[in-house]
Amino acid sequence: MNKQGEGAVMSEAVDIHIHVVGTGDSGSGCSLSAGFASGSVFASILDSLNITPPEASDGLIEEILLDFINSSEKIRRSVLLSTDAVYKNSRPVEAETCLMASNDYVARIARGNGRVLFGASVHPYRDKREMVNEVDRCLDLGAVLFHWMPCIQQIDPEDDRCIPFYIRLARAGVPLLCHTAAEFAVRPLDVRTAGNGGLGKMVKPLDIGVKVIVAGSTHLEELIEMLAVSEEKRWDFYADISCLFTPEGLFHLDRIMKEIDRGTIAADRIIYGSNFPASQVPREALVPACEERSSRHKQCNPLDERYEVARNLGVPASAFTSAWRVLRPLSR
């Protein structure tokens, strides 16, 4: 790609945080546990996609998700996220895997759609050789980042088994997008893994040299402190704003914007991610611009809705394009 083309791409808005879910009925390699499939989180996901539970299937979920991506007027590229299974003793544990979206499935979607980017997921507790091989295979398939949900996937980011994974990501210059909050997708919350989302657990990969993007943190003061010291510590540390799309998110966003205004946090440490379709836009955050477009069209595109909510709440314009400096460079 020439420099002029690169400049055009890097001016496009990116959503780095869109989840892929599937029932596995098509042989996609996706799966949902019975508890997750009958729970409130999956019900909310289906509601976001305008799907009723009896209709849920790989094909329909993919079709609707891609329709939103392709028709978005604001978001030009979307990172779709795989989610690896839970692994113990180097083997997948189906009984403890809440949800899974396979790398092959998400990579296939990205390969067939120029507006989709591949976000891979590899559990660090796989056999070491297998894990490294899978990371390399995902890179060959075009992965622009890797995705973890430590509480759900039962990953302790401070575990030494993660070190080979971190070293490989640091060498490749590819970021880790990591949920750093208590996850409520699984009930009851496992007290053994509830602490895996602690922000302090990101220090290890940061010190190794991994680009880390944290998502949905409930540890607001600690997040602000870590972002503030990133320059001094030479950390490639960033936060996506997917925490906005939660009940407490409006307060978090307001506080982060104030810290940016004060100069405590550099604006380029903030990256746009919507967490679609796994969370709902707070009703009080809906904006007239989207209501106006809804009157012209049958339905407001939810990706555009979230973009406009973020812009109207003061998210800096740089947040929508800063992913291009952080993601693994496109090979196409």
XYZ file of C-alpha atoms in Angstrom:
332
model
C 0.000 0.000 0.000
C 1.456 3.416 -0.946
C 1.758 6.263 1.554
C -1.246 8.073 0.137
C -3.334 4.927 0.527
C -2.040 4.373 4.053
C -3.030 7.914 4.990
C -6.540 7.399 3.704
C -6.913 4.161 5.676
C -5.528 5.666 8.887
C -8.116 8.457 8.772
C -10.922 5.882 8.933
C -12.779 5.255 12.188
C -12.168 1.856 13.760
C -14.147 -0.085 16.352
C -11.669 -2.513 17.934
C -14.138 -4.345 20.177
C -16.975 -6.284 18.538
C -17.737 -9.747 19.880
C -18.529 -12.773 17.754
C -20.885 -15.329 19.254
C -22.362 -18.416 17.674
C -24.390 -21.492 18.493
C -22.100 -23.840 16.566
C -24.966 -25.217 14.494
C -23.064 -24.589 11.240
C -19.830 -26.293 12.295
C -18.243 -22.898 12.943
C -16.375 -24.073 16.036
C -18.364 -21.621 18.156
C -20.112 -22.781 21.290
C -22.238 -21.561 24.191
C -22.661 -23.289 27.512
C -26.225 -24.057 28.550
C -25.950 -21.564 31.392
C -24.720 -18.785 29.134
C -27.255 -19.519 26.387
C -30.120 -19.233 28.898
C -28.700 -16.213 30.734
C -29.326 -12.484 30.634
C -26.096 -11.588 28.813
C -26.875 -13.735 25.778
C -30.458 -12.455 25.850
C -29.075 -8.914 25.700
C -26.778 -9.865 22.793
C -29.704 -11.285 20.838
C -31.768 -8.194 21.629
C -28.974 -5.984 20.259
C -29.076 -8.041 17.047
C -32.906 -8.075 16.906
C -32.933 -11.881 17.109
C -35.304 -13.971 19.221
C -33.851 -17.015 21.028
C -35.581 -19.577 18.773
C -34.063 -17.846 15.720
C -30.477 -17.843 17.013
C -28.022 -19.543 14.678
C -24.485 -18.973 13.398
C -25.753 -17.895 10.012
C -28.326 -15.361 11.206
C -26.020 -13.843 13.834
C -23.250 -13.462 11.249
C -25.635 -12.053 8.633
C -27.041 -9.362 10.921
C -23.667 -8.450 12.412
C -22.151 -8.004 8.943
C -25.180 -6.024 7.783
C -24.584 -3.536 10.599
C -20.851 -3.381 9.805
C -21.364 -2.939 6.059
C -24.083 -0.295 6.405
C -22.352 1.798 9.064
C -21.798 5.376 7.937
C -19.337 6.167 10.725
C -17.266 3.053 11.443
C -15.183 2.007 8.450
C -13.323 -0.945 10.005
C -14.438 -3.293 12.753
C -12.303 -5.771 14.685
C -14.259 -8.971 15.295
C -13.062 -10.875 18.338
C -12.499 -14.601 18.719
C -12.691 -16.134 22.192
C -10.652 -19.258 22.952
C -11.852 -22.098 25.175
C -10.807 -22.592 28.787
C -7.624 -24.702 28.997
C -6.271 -26.732 31.920
C -3.301 -29.077 31.842
C -2.767 -28.060 28.198
C -6.188 -29.344 27.168
C -9.502 -27.577 26.443
C -12.165 -27.991 29.137
C -15.566 -27.922 27.469
C -17.468 -28.190 30.732
C -15.945 -24.909 31.995
C -16.051 -22.989 28.701
C -18.793 -20.398 28.860
C -18.540 -19.284 25.237
C -16.140 -19.813 22.380
C -15.693 -18.255 18.943
C -13.015 -20.037 16.940
C -10.109 -18.307 15.245
C -10.811 -20.058 11.941
C -14.411 -18.854 11.928
C -13.598 -15.208 12.662
C -10.612 -15.225 10.290
C -12.879 -16.556 7.557
C -15.364 -13.726 8.118
C -12.551 -11.160 7.979
C -11.081 -12.697 4.848
C -14.406 -12.299 3.061
C -15.149 -8.717 4.090
C -12.843 -5.744 3.580
C -14.399 -3.818 6.475
C -13.663 -6.557 9.008
C -10.373 -7.096 10.841
C -9.446 -10.327 12.623
C -9.030 -10.275 16.400
C -7.600 -13.638 17.469
C -7.725 -15.402 20.833
C -5.215 -17.969 22.090
C -5.283 -19.358 25.622
C -1.790 -19.242 27.188
C -2.329 -22.507 29.082
C -2.305 -24.554 25.887
C 0.727 -26.775 25.402
C 3.568 -24.293 24.907
C 4.496 -25.422 21.402
C 0.860 -25.623 20.337
C 0.194 -22.179 21.803
C 3.096 -20.537 19.977
C 2.147 -22.316 16.743
C -1.441 -21.091 17.072
C -0.278 -17.521 17.659
C 1.892 -17.704 14.544
C -0.929 -19.296 12.555
C -3.291 -16.482 13.573
C -0.690 -13.910 12.568
C -0.450 -15.614 9.183
C -4.257 -15.385 8.951
C -4.037 -11.618 9.437
C -4.705 -11.109 13.161
C -4.373 -7.430 14.128
C -4.689 -8.086 17.878
C -5.232 -10.885 20.399
C -8.167 -10.974 22.805
C -8.504 -12.281 26.351
C -11.325 -12.323 28.898
C -9.314 -13.517 31.917
C -12.219 -14.100 34.302
C -14.271 -16.085 31.793
C -11.312 -17.887 30.204
C -9.712 -18.560 33.612
C -6.422 -16.892 32.691
C -4.204 -15.360 35.358
C -2.127 -12.785 33.419
C 0.612 -13.022 36.063
C 1.033 -16.784 35.591
C 4.476 -17.634 34.211
C 2.809 -19.806 31.575
C 1.804 -16.550 29.904
C 5.407 -15.413 29.379
C 6.024 -17.229 26.038
C 2.772 -15.733 24.760
C 3.827 -12.240 25.830
C 7.262 -12.604 24.262
C 5.744 -13.679 20.950
C 3.302 -10.744 20.925
C 6.021 -8.261 21.867
C 8.280 -9.495 19.067
C 5.449 -9.309 16.534
C 4.325 -5.870 17.727
C 0.732 -7.060 18.021
C -1.437 -5.824 20.915
C -3.351 -7.737 23.565
C -6.909 -6.506 24.138
C -7.755 -7.650 27.648
C -10.939 -7.312 29.692
C -9.920 -5.934 33.077
C -13.117 -6.068 35.065
C -15.211 -8.587 36.923
C -17.251 -10.455 34.314
C -20.926 -11.042 34.983
C -21.596 -13.239 31.965
C -21.200 -16.313 34.159
C -23.273 -16.998 37.261
C -22.278 -17.606 39.912
C -19.019 -15.688 39.566
C -16.108 -18.025 40.251
C -14.211 -16.606 43.237
C -11.082 -18.439 42.060
C -10.894 -16.418 38.856
C -12.723 -13.197 39.798
C -9.407 -11.468 40.497
C -7.942 -12.301 37.085
C -9.258 -9.035 35.677
C -7.233 -6.864 38.036
C -5.428 -4.006 36.284
C -2.264 -4.669 38.250
C -1.963 -7.995 36.460
C -1.201 -6.082 33.260
C 2.134 -4.834 34.607
C 3.863 -8.099 33.708
C 3.049 -8.023 29.970
C 3.693 -4.275 29.854
C 7.150 -4.705 31.372
C 7.889 -7.459 28.834
C 7.048 -5.023 26.055
C 3.545 -6.059 25.013
C 1.156 -3.434 23.688
C -1.781 -3.740 26.088
C -5.264 -2.344 25.521
C -7.526 -2.728 28.536
C -11.280 -2.868 28.131
C -14.162 -2.215 30.436
C -12.187 -1.609 33.606
C -14.111 -1.024 36.824
C -10.881 0.028 38.555
C -11.112 3.661 37.479
C -8.540 5.279 39.764
C -5.972 2.564 39.068
C -6.598 2.893 35.330
C -6.023 6.644 35.429
C -2.799 6.160 37.394
C -1.460 3.521 34.999
C -2.287 5.631 31.953
C -0.642 8.642 33.594
C 2.670 6.863 34.262
C 2.850 5.057 30.917
C 5.238 7.567 29.352
C 7.606 7.404 32.317
C 7.582 3.615 32.384
C 7.729 3.328 28.575
C 4.621 1.208 28.527
C 2.591 0.689 25.345
C -0.570 0.978 27.418
C -4.007 2.030 26.172
C -7.664 1.905 27.203
C -10.641 1.340 24.962
C -13.829 3.126 25.955
C -16.136 0.121 25.938
C -16.776 0.853 29.622
C -18.996 3.672 28.330
C -21.643 1.178 27.310
C -22.438 0.070 30.852
C -24.532 1.750 33.583
C -21.431 3.110 35.337
C -19.692 3.948 32.078
C -20.930 7.524 31.765
C -19.257 8.448 35.046
C -16.034 6.689 34.017
C -15.926 8.445 30.672
C -16.571 11.855 32.219
C -13.695 11.330 34.648
C -11.300 10.182 31.911
C -12.193 13.183 29.726
C -11.447 15.521 32.655
C -8.034 13.887 33.122
C -7.302 14.368 29.413
C -8.272 18.054 29.716
C -5.922 18.392 32.702
C -3.115 16.767 30.743
C -2.835 13.859 33.191
C -3.653 11.379 30.417
C -2.569 11.726 26.805
C -5.560 11.649 24.442
C -3.787 9.149 22.196
C -3.944 6.555 24.982
C -7.698 6.256 24.407
C -9.013 3.939 21.670
C -12.579 3.476 20.529
C -14.279 0.141 21.147
C -18.013 -0.452 21.490
C -18.296 -3.946 23.035
C -21.160 -4.541 20.589
C -23.388 -6.527 20.802
C -22.576 -7.447 24.397
C -23.807 -4.283 26.094
C -26.589 -1.769 25.702
C -26.248 1.981 25.224
C -27.449 3.682 28.432
C -30.841 5.222 27.654
C -29.815 8.606 29.057
C -26.922 8.757 26.597
C -28.993 8.519 23.421
C -28.556 11.616 21.291
C -30.852 13.629 19.009
C -28.622 13.027 15.969
C -29.404 9.333 16.040
C -33.104 10.000 16.666
C -33.169 12.207 13.571
C -31.602 9.517 11.447
C -34.025 6.976 12.899
C -36.873 9.077 11.524
C -35.333 8.844 8.048
C -34.532 5.143 8.199
C -36.342 2.171 9.609
C -33.689 1.660 12.278
C -30.618 3.485 13.506
C -27.498 1.416 12.859
C -26.294 0.465 16.363
C -22.626 0.982 15.449
C -23.415 4.518 14.287
C -25.528 5.050 17.394
C -22.641 4.161 19.678
C -20.224 6.289 17.674
C -22.525 9.296 17.962
C -23.078 8.732 21.674
C -19.309 8.716 22.202
C -18.742 11.847 20.088
C -21.532 13.750 21.826
C -20.114 12.821 25.226
C -16.763 14.361 24.327
C -14.638 11.391 23.294
C -11.739 12.977 21.374
C -11.738 12.523 17.618
C -8.313 10.877 17.839
C -9.815 7.922 19.733
C -11.627 6.753 16.607
C -8.460 6.507 14.513
C -5.736 5.876 17.089
C -6.124 2.109 16.629
C -4.110 2.381 13.416
C -1.024 3.294 15.444
C -1.553 0.389 17.832
C -2.968 -2.497 15.817
C -0.664 -4.779 13.893
C -0.279 -3.117 10.477
C -2.567 -4.384 7.751
C -0.982 -6.656 5.204
C -3.597 -5.778 2.603
